[in-house]
């Protein structure tokens, strides 16, 4: 049957967007007027014209579909941004026109309520978002006491925005007021078929333990451009459902006959010896903090990766108070037991025992710290109280 005139006009003026997003499928209609092309050349005038043109189109159904998907799948801001990126890629592929791709990302974010900004640095289009968290390794600028973090600096490797400052493009978007958060409190559900299996083993008190855990390679894509966040945010990134189910119950079973201190010692040795060590500079050429699932997947990991994984395991299995102890070149953990083990660390009137999750020159017990660190000043960068 032929479409009616109105329906036919609707079909001609809309393009269906449909793509897989982790275990779900995102579907939305996009007004073909949205799928426009910015004027040739990257300039403030052309960016403003782009906004005027696209703002006049029927963009609201697409924004509503994005926000509904966000709510239905409980996406944190960082995961929602991955959905926005994939949507922009469908409208204007990054490899064909990077500027347009970035403009669409920005438009979808501001119309979703985020306070996002654009700037120009020569022939580069720079994308910022308002964020009030402690992010340390990406460029930012401050205006009216609000800090804006750069979301796309990874697309311009080697760019130094201090020597080539980005000039903001002034566009007032009503309702674009919300801050963006880098906190990841819930991993997405993945299709079980996307998981792979990995064998791990380590020896504890002359007994070998073997693990076959399920890991998802898609986790790497989620955190590929993830910045160095504050330790509270970093330490509380969870495992995905399948990975959790393949590891945590087995660890709980292995420590079930142990007292708490011995069980934590077991987890400490698992984190220390089930993985190969390499520092970030050698491994990545820069500082990069791996999430617990990335650490389980990676061939190499360093001290902050082990600290985060150890924290996660102790929290899930024993839920004990802990502190993260940062030295100039190392980070380690300390756990509060009913009675301190070894030489206690006193913090805010409470006693904690060192638990070193990273390989050292000697096999440190609970309550021991590396001899090279005993006279080195430290600071507590994260405190966890259940």
mmCIF file of C-alpha atoms in Angstrom:
data_model
loop_
_atom_site.group_PDB
_atom_site.id
_atom_site.type_symbol
_atom_site.label_atom_id
_atom_site.label_comp_id
_atom_site.label_asym_id
_atom_site.label_seq_id
_atom_site.Cartn_x
_atom_site.Cartn_y
_atom_site.Cartn_z
ATOM 1 C CA UNK A 1 0.000 0.000 0.000
ATOM 2 C CA UNK A 2 1.285 3.479 -0.887
ATOM 3 C CA UNK A 3 1.978 5.953 1.886
ATOM 4 C CA UNK A 4 -0.400 8.852 2.267
ATOM 5 C CA UNK A 5 0.896 12.246 1.179
ATOM 6 C CA UNK A 6 1.671 13.364 4.733
ATOM 7 C CA UNK A 7 3.355 10.090 5.632
ATOM 8 C CA UNK A 8 5.325 10.147 2.406
ATOM 9 C CA UNK A 9 6.581 13.684 3.120
ATOM 10 C CA UNK A 10 7.533 12.548 6.627
ATOM 11 C CA UNK A 11 9.468 9.579 5.253
ATOM 12 C CA UNK A 12 11.303 11.794 2.770
ATOM 13 C CA UNK A 13 12.244 14.367 5.421
ATOM 14 C CA UNK A 14 13.521 11.797 7.931
ATOM 15 C CA UNK A 15 16.361 9.325 8.018
ATOM 16 C CA UNK A 16 16.298 6.323 10.303
ATOM 17 C CA UNK A 17 19.312 5.863 12.553
ATOM 18 C CA UNK A 18 19.748 2.325 13.820
ATOM 19 C CA UNK A 19 22.884 0.816 15.329
ATOM 20 C CA UNK A 20 23.998 -1.571 18.052
ATOM 21 C CA UNK A 21 25.134 -0.017 21.314
ATOM 22 C CA UNK A 22 26.609 -2.669 23.622
ATOM 23 C CA UNK A 23 23.737 -5.107 24.309
ATOM 24 C CA UNK A 24 21.016 -2.795 22.978
ATOM 25 C CA UNK A 25 19.969 -1.224 19.698
ATOM 26 C CA UNK A 26 19.525 2.518 19.352
ATOM 27 C CA UNK A 27 16.744 3.602 17.000
ATOM 28 C CA UNK A 28 15.797 7.165 16.142
ATOM 29 C CA UNK A 29 14.476 9.324 13.335
ATOM 30 C CA UNK A 30 16.696 12.217 12.288
ATOM 31 C CA UNK A 31 15.337 15.120 10.263
ATOM 32 C CA UNK A 32 17.282 15.189 7.015
ATOM 33 C CA UNK A 33 17.652 18.925 7.549
ATOM 34 C CA UNK A 34 19.853 18.024 10.519
ATOM 35 C CA UNK A 35 22.105 16.134 8.156
ATOM 36 C CA UNK A 36 23.352 19.339 6.599
ATOM 37 C CA UNK A 37 26.840 20.476 5.774
ATOM 38 C CA UNK A 38 28.578 23.369 7.442
ATOM 39 C CA UNK A 39 29.773 26.152 5.182
ATOM 40 C CA UNK A 40 33.252 25.562 3.687
ATOM 41 C CA UNK A 41 36.078 26.566 5.962
ATOM 42 C CA UNK A 42 36.224 26.501 9.741
ATOM 43 C CA UNK A 43 35.417 29.901 11.249
ATOM 44 C CA UNK A 44 33.303 31.348 14.032
ATOM 45 C CA UNK A 45 30.808 32.645 11.462
ATOM 46 C CA UNK A 46 30.437 29.243 9.797
ATOM 47 C CA UNK A 47 29.991 27.493 13.156
ATOM 48 C CA UNK A 48 27.268 29.961 14.126
ATOM 49 C CA UNK A 49 25.552 29.450 10.767
ATOM 50 C CA UNK A 50 25.719 25.698 11.307
ATOM 51 C CA UNK A 51 23.995 26.113 14.667
ATOM 52 C CA UNK A 52 21.307 28.429 13.274
ATOM 53 C CA UNK A 53 20.521 26.001 10.442
ATOM 54 C CA UNK A 54 20.442 22.861 12.526
ATOM 55 C CA UNK A 55 18.540 24.561 15.358
ATOM 56 C CA UNK A 56 15.755 25.326 12.883
ATOM 57 C CA UNK A 57 15.372 21.642 11.978
ATOM 58 C CA UNK A 58 13.181 19.102 13.755
ATOM 59 C CA UNK A 59 15.924 17.793 16.060
ATOM 60 C CA UNK A 60 13.781 17.153 19.155
ATOM 61 C CA UNK A 61 12.742 13.548 18.321
ATOM 62 C CA UNK A 62 16.427 12.580 18.031
ATOM 63 C CA UNK A 63 17.335 14.252 21.324
ATOM 64 C CA UNK A 64 14.361 12.629 23.031
ATOM 65 C CA UNK A 65 15.396 9.216 21.700
ATOM 66 C CA UNK A 66 18.938 9.736 23.052
ATOM 67 C CA UNK A 67 17.765 10.860 26.489
ATOM 68 C CA UNK A 68 15.216 8.044 26.688
ATOM 69 C CA UNK A 69 17.924 5.505 25.862
ATOM 70 C CA UNK A 70 20.160 7.100 28.509
ATOM 71 C CA UNK A 71 17.471 6.764 31.141
ATOM 72 C CA UNK A 72 16.366 3.265 30.152
ATOM 73 C CA UNK A 73 19.922 1.881 30.184
ATOM 74 C CA UNK A 74 21.067 3.986 33.172
ATOM 75 C CA UNK A 75 24.006 5.463 31.304
ATOM 76 C CA UNK A 76 26.437 7.665 33.212
ATOM 77 C CA UNK A 77 27.527 10.827 31.416
ATOM 78 C CA UNK A 78 30.694 9.231 30.043
ATOM 79 C CA UNK A 79 28.742 6.325 28.517
ATOM 80 C CA UNK A 80 26.071 8.695 27.241
ATOM 81 C CA UNK A 81 28.825 10.627 25.487
ATOM 82 C CA UNK A 82 29.886 7.381 23.783
ATOM 83 C CA UNK A 83 26.299 7.064 22.512
ATOM 84 C CA UNK A 84 26.415 10.659 21.274
ATOM 85 C CA UNK A 85 29.728 9.981 19.519
ATOM 86 C CA UNK A 86 28.293 6.959 17.732
ATOM 87 C CA UNK A 87 25.192 8.931 16.738
ATOM 88 C CA UNK A 88 27.321 11.763 15.332
ATOM 89 C CA UNK A 89 29.363 9.166 13.454
ATOM 90 C CA UNK A 90 26.172 7.893 11.808
ATOM 91 C CA UNK A 91 25.186 11.416 10.738
ATOM 92 C CA UNK A 92 28.593 12.685 9.637
ATOM 93 C CA UNK A 93 31.461 10.146 9.727
ATOM 94 C CA UNK A 94 34.538 11.367 11.548
ATOM 95 C CA UNK A 95 36.925 10.197 8.840
ATOM 96 C CA UNK A 96 35.095 12.148 6.113
ATOM 97 C CA UNK A 97 34.650 15.501 7.862
ATOM 98 C CA UNK A 98 36.084 15.788 11.358
ATOM 99 C CA UNK A 99 34.803 19.334 11.883
ATOM 100 C CA UNK A 100 31.220 18.391 11.078
ATOM 101 C CA UNK A 101 31.463 15.286 13.237
ATOM 102 C CA UNK A 102 32.592 17.456 16.163
ATOM 103 C CA UNK A 103 29.876 20.032 15.514
ATOM 104 C CA UNK A 104 27.215 17.310 15.647
ATOM 105 C CA UNK A 105 28.635 15.925 18.884
ATOM 106 C CA UNK A 106 28.538 19.394 20.382
ATOM 107 C CA UNK A 107 24.990 20.043 19.164
ATOM 108 C CA UNK A 108 23.675 16.750 20.540
ATOM 109 C CA UNK A 109 25.361 17.401 23.886
ATOM 110 C CA UNK A 110 24.082 20.961 24.336
ATOM 111 C CA UNK A 111 20.559 19.983 23.298
ATOM 112 C CA UNK A 112 20.805 17.177 25.867
ATOM 113 C CA UNK A 113 21.299 19.886 28.479
ATOM 114 C CA UNK A 114 25.083 19.831 28.929
ATOM 115 C CA UNK A 115 27.064 23.045 29.088
ATOM 116 C CA UNK A 116 29.444 22.321 26.211
ATOM 117 C CA UNK A 117 31.563 24.845 24.335
ATOM 118 C CA UNK A 118 33.469 25.090 21.079
ATOM 119 C CA UNK A 119 36.714 26.912 20.374
ATOM 120 C CA UNK A 120 39.103 27.370 17.476
ATOM 121 C CA UNK A 121 42.862 26.893 17.636
ATOM 122 C CA UNK A 122 44.099 27.691 14.164
ATOM 123 C CA UNK A 123 42.530 25.057 11.916
ATOM 124 C CA UNK A 124 41.548 22.847 14.859
ATOM 125 C CA UNK A 125 38.063 22.718 16.364
ATOM 126 C CA UNK A 126 38.258 22.155 20.115
ATOM 127 C CA UNK A 127 35.349 20.702 22.084
ATOM 128 C CA UNK A 128 34.948 21.460 25.806
ATOM 129 C CA UNK A 129 32.412 20.529 28.466
ATOM 130 C CA UNK A 130 31.733 22.018 31.889
ATOM 131 C CA UNK A 131 33.113 19.731 34.602
ATOM 132 C CA UNK A 132 33.723 20.431 38.294
ATOM 133 C CA UNK A 133 35.769 17.296 39.064
ATOM 134 C CA UNK A 134 39.528 16.839 39.500
ATOM 135 C CA UNK A 135 40.802 15.835 36.042
ATOM 136 C CA UNK A 136 44.549 16.109 35.607
ATOM 137 C CA UNK A 137 45.790 15.175 32.143
ATOM 138 C CA UNK A 138 43.667 17.048 29.585
ATOM 139 C CA UNK A 139 43.525 20.774 28.761
ATOM 140 C CA UNK A 140 40.924 23.015 30.344
ATOM 141 C CA UNK A 141 39.985 26.644 30.613
ATOM 142 C CA UNK A 142 37.998 28.578 33.202
ATOM 143 C CA UNK A 143 35.399 31.262 32.627
ATOM 144 C CA UNK A 144 33.080 32.773 35.234
ATOM 145 C CA UNK A 145 34.571 30.375 37.823
ATOM 146 C CA UNK A 146 33.480 27.367 35.734
ATOM 147 C CA UNK A 147 36.034 24.855 34.455
ATOM 148 C CA UNK A 148 35.672 23.378 30.963
ATOM 149 C CA UNK A 149 37.557 20.185 30.085
ATOM 150 C CA UNK A 150 38.631 19.334 26.539
ATOM 151 C CA UNK A 151 36.778 16.267 25.226
ATOM 152 C CA UNK A 152 38.665 15.825 21.957
ATOM 153 C CA UNK A 153 42.339 16.611 22.597
ATOM 154 C CA UNK A 154 43.152 12.930 21.839
ATOM 155 C CA UNK A 155 42.231 13.640 18.210
ATOM 156 C CA UNK A 156 45.088 16.167 18.026
ATOM 157 C CA UNK A 157 48.119 14.283 19.385
ATOM 158 C CA UNK A 158 51.028 16.517 20.257
ATOM 159 C CA UNK A 159 48.901 19.670 20.338
ATOM 160 C CA UNK A 160 49.813 22.139 23.080
ATOM 161 C CA UNK A 161 46.955 24.551 23.694
ATOM 162 C CA UNK A 162 49.181 26.694 25.907
ATOM 163 C CA UNK A 163 51.320 27.684 22.916
ATOM 164 C CA UNK A 164 48.341 27.887 20.551
ATOM 165 C CA UNK A 165 45.438 28.994 22.752
ATOM 166 C CA UNK A 166 41.939 28.063 21.629
ATOM 167 C CA UNK A 167 39.611 31.013 21.053
ATOM 168 C CA UNK A 168 36.070 30.274 22.325
ATOM 169 C CA UNK A 169 33.136 30.499 19.915
ATOM 170 C CA UNK A 170 30.358 32.400 21.661
ATOM 171 C CA UNK A 171 27.011 30.653 21.122
ATOM 172 C CA UNK A 172 24.250 30.922 23.703
ATOM 173 C CA UNK A 173 22.217 27.692 23.821
ATOM 174 C CA UNK A 174 19.173 27.925 26.114
ATOM 175 C CA UNK A 175 19.022 25.109 28.651
ATOM 176 C CA UNK A 176 22.619 23.971 28.152
ATOM 177 C CA UNK A 177 23.593 24.388 31.796
ATOM 178 C CA UNK A 178 24.367 20.955 33.236
ATOM 179 C CA UNK A 179 27.870 19.860 34.254
ATOM 180 C CA UNK A 180 29.352 16.692 32.772
ATOM 181 C CA UNK A 181 30.686 13.960 35.054
ATOM 182 C CA UNK A 182 33.432 11.440 34.323
ATOM 183 C CA UNK A 183 32.208 9.082 37.062
ATOM 184 C CA UNK A 184 31.448 5.566 35.802
ATOM 185 C CA UNK A 185 29.278 3.864 38.416
ATOM 186 C CA UNK A 186 27.719 1.193 36.235
ATOM 187 C CA UNK A 187 29.193 -0.715 33.318
ATOM 188 C CA UNK A 188 26.855 -1.347 30.389
ATOM 189 C CA UNK A 189 25.357 -4.742 29.817
ATOM 190 C CA UNK A 190 27.184 -6.517 27.017
ATOM 191 C CA UNK A 191 26.041 -9.308 24.743
ATOM 192 C CA UNK A 192 27.399 -12.549 26.298
ATOM 193 C CA UNK A 193 28.782 -13.612 22.907
ATOM 194 C CA UNK A 194 31.142 -10.606 22.964
ATOM 195 C CA UNK A 195 33.079 -11.994 25.927
ATOM 196 C CA UNK A 196 36.322 -13.910 25.677
ATOM 197 C CA UNK A 197 37.928 -16.159 28.260
ATOM 198 C CA UNK A 198 41.306 -15.612 29.883
ATOM 199 C CA UNK A 199 43.257 -17.973 32.111
ATOM 200 C CA UNK A 200 44.955 -16.599 35.213
ATOM 201 C CA UNK A 201 46.988 -18.375 37.839
ATOM 202 C CA UNK A 202 49.103 -17.606 40.878
ATOM 203 C CA UNK A 203 50.537 -19.464 43.838
ATOM 204 C CA UNK A 204 49.561 -18.720 47.427
ATOM 205 C CA UNK A 205 51.214 -20.531 50.324
ATOM 206 C CA UNK A 206 52.570 -23.258 48.039
ATOM 207 C CA UNK A 207 49.189 -23.909 46.436
ATOM 208 C CA UNK A 208 48.426 -23.043 42.811
ATOM 209 C CA UNK A 209 45.117 -21.349 42.027
ATOM 210 C CA UNK A 210 43.633 -21.261 38.545
ATOM 211 C CA UNK A 211 40.983 -18.954 37.122
ATOM 212 C CA UNK A 212 39.160 -18.781 33.806
ATOM 213 C CA UNK A 213 37.469 -15.405 33.708
ATOM 214 C CA UNK A 214 35.222 -13.763 31.134
ATOM 215 C CA UNK A 215 36.365 -10.418 29.771
ATOM 216 C CA UNK A 216 34.924 -8.080 27.171
ATOM 217 C CA UNK A 217 37.236 -6.387 24.644
ATOM 218 C CA UNK A 218 34.661 -3.562 24.290
ATOM 219 C CA UNK A 219 35.703 -2.288 27.720
ATOM 220 C CA UNK A 220 38.893 -1.017 26.126
ATOM 221 C CA UNK A 221 36.910 1.163 23.716
ATOM 222 C CA UNK A 222 34.935 2.676 26.603
ATOM 223 C CA UNK A 223 38.085 3.823 28.397
ATOM 224 C CA UNK A 224 40.388 4.435 25.428
ATOM 225 C CA UNK A 225 40.141 8.230 25.740
ATOM 226 C CA UNK A 226 39.202 8.289 29.418
ATOM 227 C CA UNK A 227 41.281 10.867 31.306
ATOM 228 C CA UNK A 228 43.169 10.562 34.592
ATOM 229 C CA UNK A 229 40.360 11.170 37.081
ATOM 230 C CA UNK A 230 40.494 11.651 40.849
ATOM 231 C CA UNK A 231 41.127 8.534 42.919
ATOM 232 C CA UNK A 232 37.604 8.289 44.319
ATOM 233 C CA UNK A 233 36.157 8.208 40.790
ATOM 234 C CA UNK A 234 38.849 5.840 39.576
ATOM 235 C CA UNK A 235 38.642 3.362 42.450
ATOM 236 C CA UNK A 236 34.869 3.007 42.118
ATOM 237 C CA UNK A 237 34.698 1.908 38.463
ATOM 238 C CA UNK A 238 32.963 -1.487 38.638
ATOM 239 C CA UNK A 239 33.336 -4.706 36.696
ATOM 240 C CA UNK A 240 30.831 -5.684 34.028
ATOM 241 C CA UNK A 241 28.225 -8.285 34.976
ATOM 242 C CA UNK A 242 29.756 -11.312 33.215
ATOM 243 C CA UNK A 243 33.295 -10.559 34.416
ATOM 244 C CA UNK A 244 32.032 -10.089 37.966
ATOM 245 C CA UNK A 245 30.177 -13.396 37.824
ATOM 246 C CA UNK A 246 33.224 -15.283 36.537
ATOM 247 C CA UNK A 247 35.645 -13.952 39.177
ATOM 248 C CA UNK A 248 34.107 -12.688 42.421
ATOM 249 C CA UNK A 249 32.166 -15.855 43.413
ATOM 250 C CA UNK A 250 35.298 -17.945 42.833
ATOM 251 C CA UNK A 251 37.429 -15.615 44.951
ATOM 252 C CA UNK A 252 34.778 -15.682 47.686
ATOM 253 C CA UNK A 253 34.845 -19.472 47.575
ATOM 254 C CA UNK A 254 38.651 -19.558 47.795
ATOM 255 C CA UNK A 255 38.765 -17.325 50.895
ATOM 256 C CA UNK A 256 35.674 -18.792 52.573
ATOM 257 C CA UNK A 257 37.697 -20.907 55.000
ATOM 258 C CA UNK A 258 40.134 -18.106 55.872
ATOM 259 C CA UNK A 259 39.895 -15.435 58.541
ATOM 260 C CA UNK A 260 39.600 -11.851 57.307
ATOM 261 C CA UNK A 261 43.298 -10.960 57.485
ATOM 262 C CA UNK A 262 44.340 -14.128 55.675
ATOM 263 C CA UNK A 263 41.621 -13.605 53.057
ATOM 264 C CA UNK A 264 42.810 -10.062 52.398
ATOM 265 C CA UNK A 265 46.370 -11.414 52.207
ATOM 266 C CA UNK A 266 45.162 -13.887 49.573
ATOM 267 C CA UNK A 267 43.567 -11.058 47.537
ATOM 268 C CA UNK A 268 46.742 -9.011 47.937
ATOM 269 C CA UNK A 269 48.853 -11.824 46.518
ATOM 270 C CA UNK A 270 46.370 -12.465 43.715
ATOM 271 C CA UNK A 271 46.555 -8.811 42.677
ATOM 272 C CA UNK A 272 50.323 -8.805 43.041
ATOM 273 C CA UNK A 273 51.253 -11.970 41.187
ATOM 274 C CA UNK A 274 48.467 -12.977 38.778
ATOM 275 C CA UNK A 275 49.551 -10.246 36.320
ATOM 276 C CA UNK A 276 52.773 -9.007 34.744
ATOM 277 C CA UNK A 277 54.120 -5.612 35.814
ATOM 278 C CA UNK A 278 55.172 -2.757 33.559
ATOM 279 C CA UNK A 279 55.085 0.980 34.245
ATOM 280 C CA UNK A 280 52.823 3.202 32.143
ATOM 281 C CA UNK A 281 55.640 5.087 30.448
ATOM 282 C CA UNK A 282 57.026 1.868 29.022
ATOM 283 C CA UNK A 283 53.583 0.375 28.349
ATOM 284 C CA UNK A 284 51.655 3.370 26.963
ATOM 285 C CA UNK A 285 54.167 6.208 26.706
ATOM 286 C CA UNK A 286 52.083 8.228 29.190
ATOM 287 C CA UNK A 287 50.208 7.973 32.471
ATOM 288 C CA UNK A 288 47.108 5.788 32.064
ATOM 289 C CA UNK A 289 45.027 4.325 34.836
ATOM 290 C CA UNK A 290 43.346 1.038 33.970
ATOM 291 C CA UNK A 291 39.933 0.169 35.333
ATOM 292 C CA UNK A 292 39.725 -3.141 37.254
ATOM 293 C CA UNK A 293 38.383 -4.949 34.190
ATOM 294 C CA UNK A 294 41.102 -3.467 31.973
ATOM 295 C CA UNK A 295 43.724 -4.657 34.467
ATOM 296 C CA UNK A 296 42.309 -8.182 34.333
ATOM 297 C CA UNK A 297 42.443 -8.028 30.536
ATOM 298 C CA UNK A 298 45.791 -6.275 30.042
ATOM 299 C CA UNK A 299 49.088 -8.038 29.547
ATOM 300 C CA UNK A 300 50.847 -5.503 31.795
ATOM 301 C CA UNK A 301 49.746 -3.169 34.582
ATOM 302 C CA UNK A 302 51.373 -0.900 37.152
ATOM 303 C CA UNK A 303 50.873 0.158 40.768
ATOM 304 C CA UNK A 304 47.778 2.344 40.442
ATOM 305 C CA UNK A 305 46.064 -0.337 38.341
ATOM 306 C CA UNK A 306 46.797 -2.943 41.046
ATOM 307 C CA UNK A 307 45.682 -0.577 43.817
ATOM 308 C CA UNK A 308 42.326 0.001 42.121
ATOM 309 C CA UNK A 309 41.776 -3.713 41.487
ATOM 310 C CA UNK A 310 42.763 -4.653 45.043
ATOM 311 C CA UNK A 311 40.441 -1.989 46.433
ATOM 312 C CA UNK A 312 37.583 -3.319 44.319
ATOM 313 C CA UNK A 313 38.141 -6.935 45.391
ATOM 314 C CA UNK A 314 38.402 -6.131 49.101
ATOM 315 C CA UNK A 315 35.366 -3.862 48.901
ATOM 316 C CA UNK A 316 33.245 -6.521 47.161
ATOM 317 C CA UNK A 317 34.306 -9.449 49.346
ATOM 318 C CA UNK A 318 34.915 -7.879 52.777
ATOM 319 C CA UNK A 319 33.778 -4.232 52.504
ATOM 320 C CA UNK A 320 36.455 -3.034 54.918
ATOM 321 C CA UNK A 321 37.560 0.593 55.470
ATOM 322 C CA UNK A 322 40.588 1.408 53.309
ATOM 323 C CA UNK A 323 42.872 4.282 52.388
ATOM 324 C CA UNK A 324 45.003 4.839 49.294
ATOM 325 C CA UNK A 325 48.523 5.965 50.198
ATOM 326 C CA UNK A 326 50.376 7.973 47.552
ATOM 327 C CA UNK A 327 54.160 8.389 47.440
ATOM 328 C CA UNK A 328 55.940 10.529 44.821
ATOM 329 C CA UNK A 329 56.442 7.503 42.532
ATOM 330 C CA UNK A 330 54.183 4.814 43.983
ATOM 331 C CA UNK A 331 50.713 4.167 45.351
ATOM 332 C CA UNK A 332 49.738 1.427 47.765
ATOM 333 C CA UNK A 333 46.785 0.505 49.957
ATOM 334 C CA UNK A 334 46.125 0.172 53.674
ATOM 335 C CA UNK A 335 43.181 -1.707 55.216
ATOM 336 C CA UNK A 336 41.516 -1.318 58.597
ATOM 337 C CA UNK A 337 41.145 -4.610 60.457
ATOM 338 C CA UNK A 338 39.655 -5.251 63.893
ATOM 339 C CA UNK A 339 43.258 -5.348 65.117
ATOM 340 C CA UNK A 340 46.137 -3.833 63.110
ATOM 341 C CA UNK A 341 48.615 -6.204 61.518
ATOM 342 C CA UNK A 342 52.311 -5.314 61.492
ATOM 343 C CA UNK A 343 53.350 -1.678 61.888
ATOM 344 C CA UNK A 344 50.100 0.334 61.823
ATOM 345 C CA UNK A 345 49.474 3.498 59.844
ATOM 346 C CA UNK A 346 47.512 6.063 61.861
ATOM 347 C CA UNK A 347 45.055 8.242 59.939
ATOM 348 C CA UNK A 348 42.300 10.388 61.450
ATOM 349 C CA UNK A 349 42.522 8.468 64.712
ATOM 350 C CA UNK A 350 42.133 5.071 63.034
ATOM 351 C CA UNK A 351 44.760 2.392 62.492
ATOM 352 C CA UNK A 352 45.326 0.814 59.081
ATOM 353 C CA UNK A 353 47.648 -1.943 57.915
ATOM 354 C CA UNK A 354 49.639 -1.671 54.692
ATOM 355 C CA UNK A 355 48.596 -4.116 51.972
ATOM 356 C CA UNK A 356 50.976 -3.887 49.010
ATOM 357 C CA UNK A 357 49.236 -5.090 45.795
ATOM 358 C CA UNK A 358 52.217 -4.466 43.474
ATOM 359 C CA UNK A 359 55.299 -6.747 43.161
ATOM 360 C CA UNK A 360 58.273 -5.522 45.198
ATOM 361 C CA UNK A 361 61.841 -6.729 45.695
ATOM 362 C CA UNK A 362 60.641 -8.816 48.615
ATOM 363 C CA UNK A 363 57.365 -10.636 49.267
ATOM 364 C CA UNK A 364 55.851 -8.140 51.683
ATOM 365 C CA UNK A 365 53.366 -9.308 54.284
ATOM 366 C CA UNK A 366 50.352 -7.354 55.483
ATOM 367 C CA UNK A 367 51.598 -4.501 57.644
ATOM 368 C CA UNK A 368 54.917 -4.190 55.786
ATOM 369 C CA UNK A 369 55.944 -1.397 53.448
ATOM 370 C CA UNK A 370 58.858 -1.458 51.035
ATOM 371 C CA UNK A 371 62.139 -0.488 52.692
ATOM 372 C CA UNK A 372 62.681 2.116 49.952
ATOM 373 C CA UNK A 373 59.510 3.962 51.044
ATOM 374 C CA UNK A 374 59.878 3.953 54.823
ATOM 375 C CA UNK A 375 61.470 7.408 54.991
ATOM 376 C CA UNK A 376 59.539 8.910 52.056
ATOM 377 C CA UNK A 377 56.666 11.323 52.773
ATOM 378 C CA UNK A 378 53.228 10.228 51.585
ATOM 379 C CA UNK A 379 49.680 11.517 51.474
ATOM 380 C CA UNK A 380 46.320 9.791 51.720
ATOM 381 C CA UNK A 381 44.479 10.455 48.439
ATOM 382 C CA UNK A 382 41.340 8.424 49.046
ATOM 383 C CA UNK A 383 39.518 7.217 52.145
ATOM 384 C CA UNK A 384 36.793 4.584 51.968
ATOM 385 C CA UNK A 385 34.386 4.100 54.839
ATOM 386 C CA UNK A 386 31.626 1.511 54.223
#
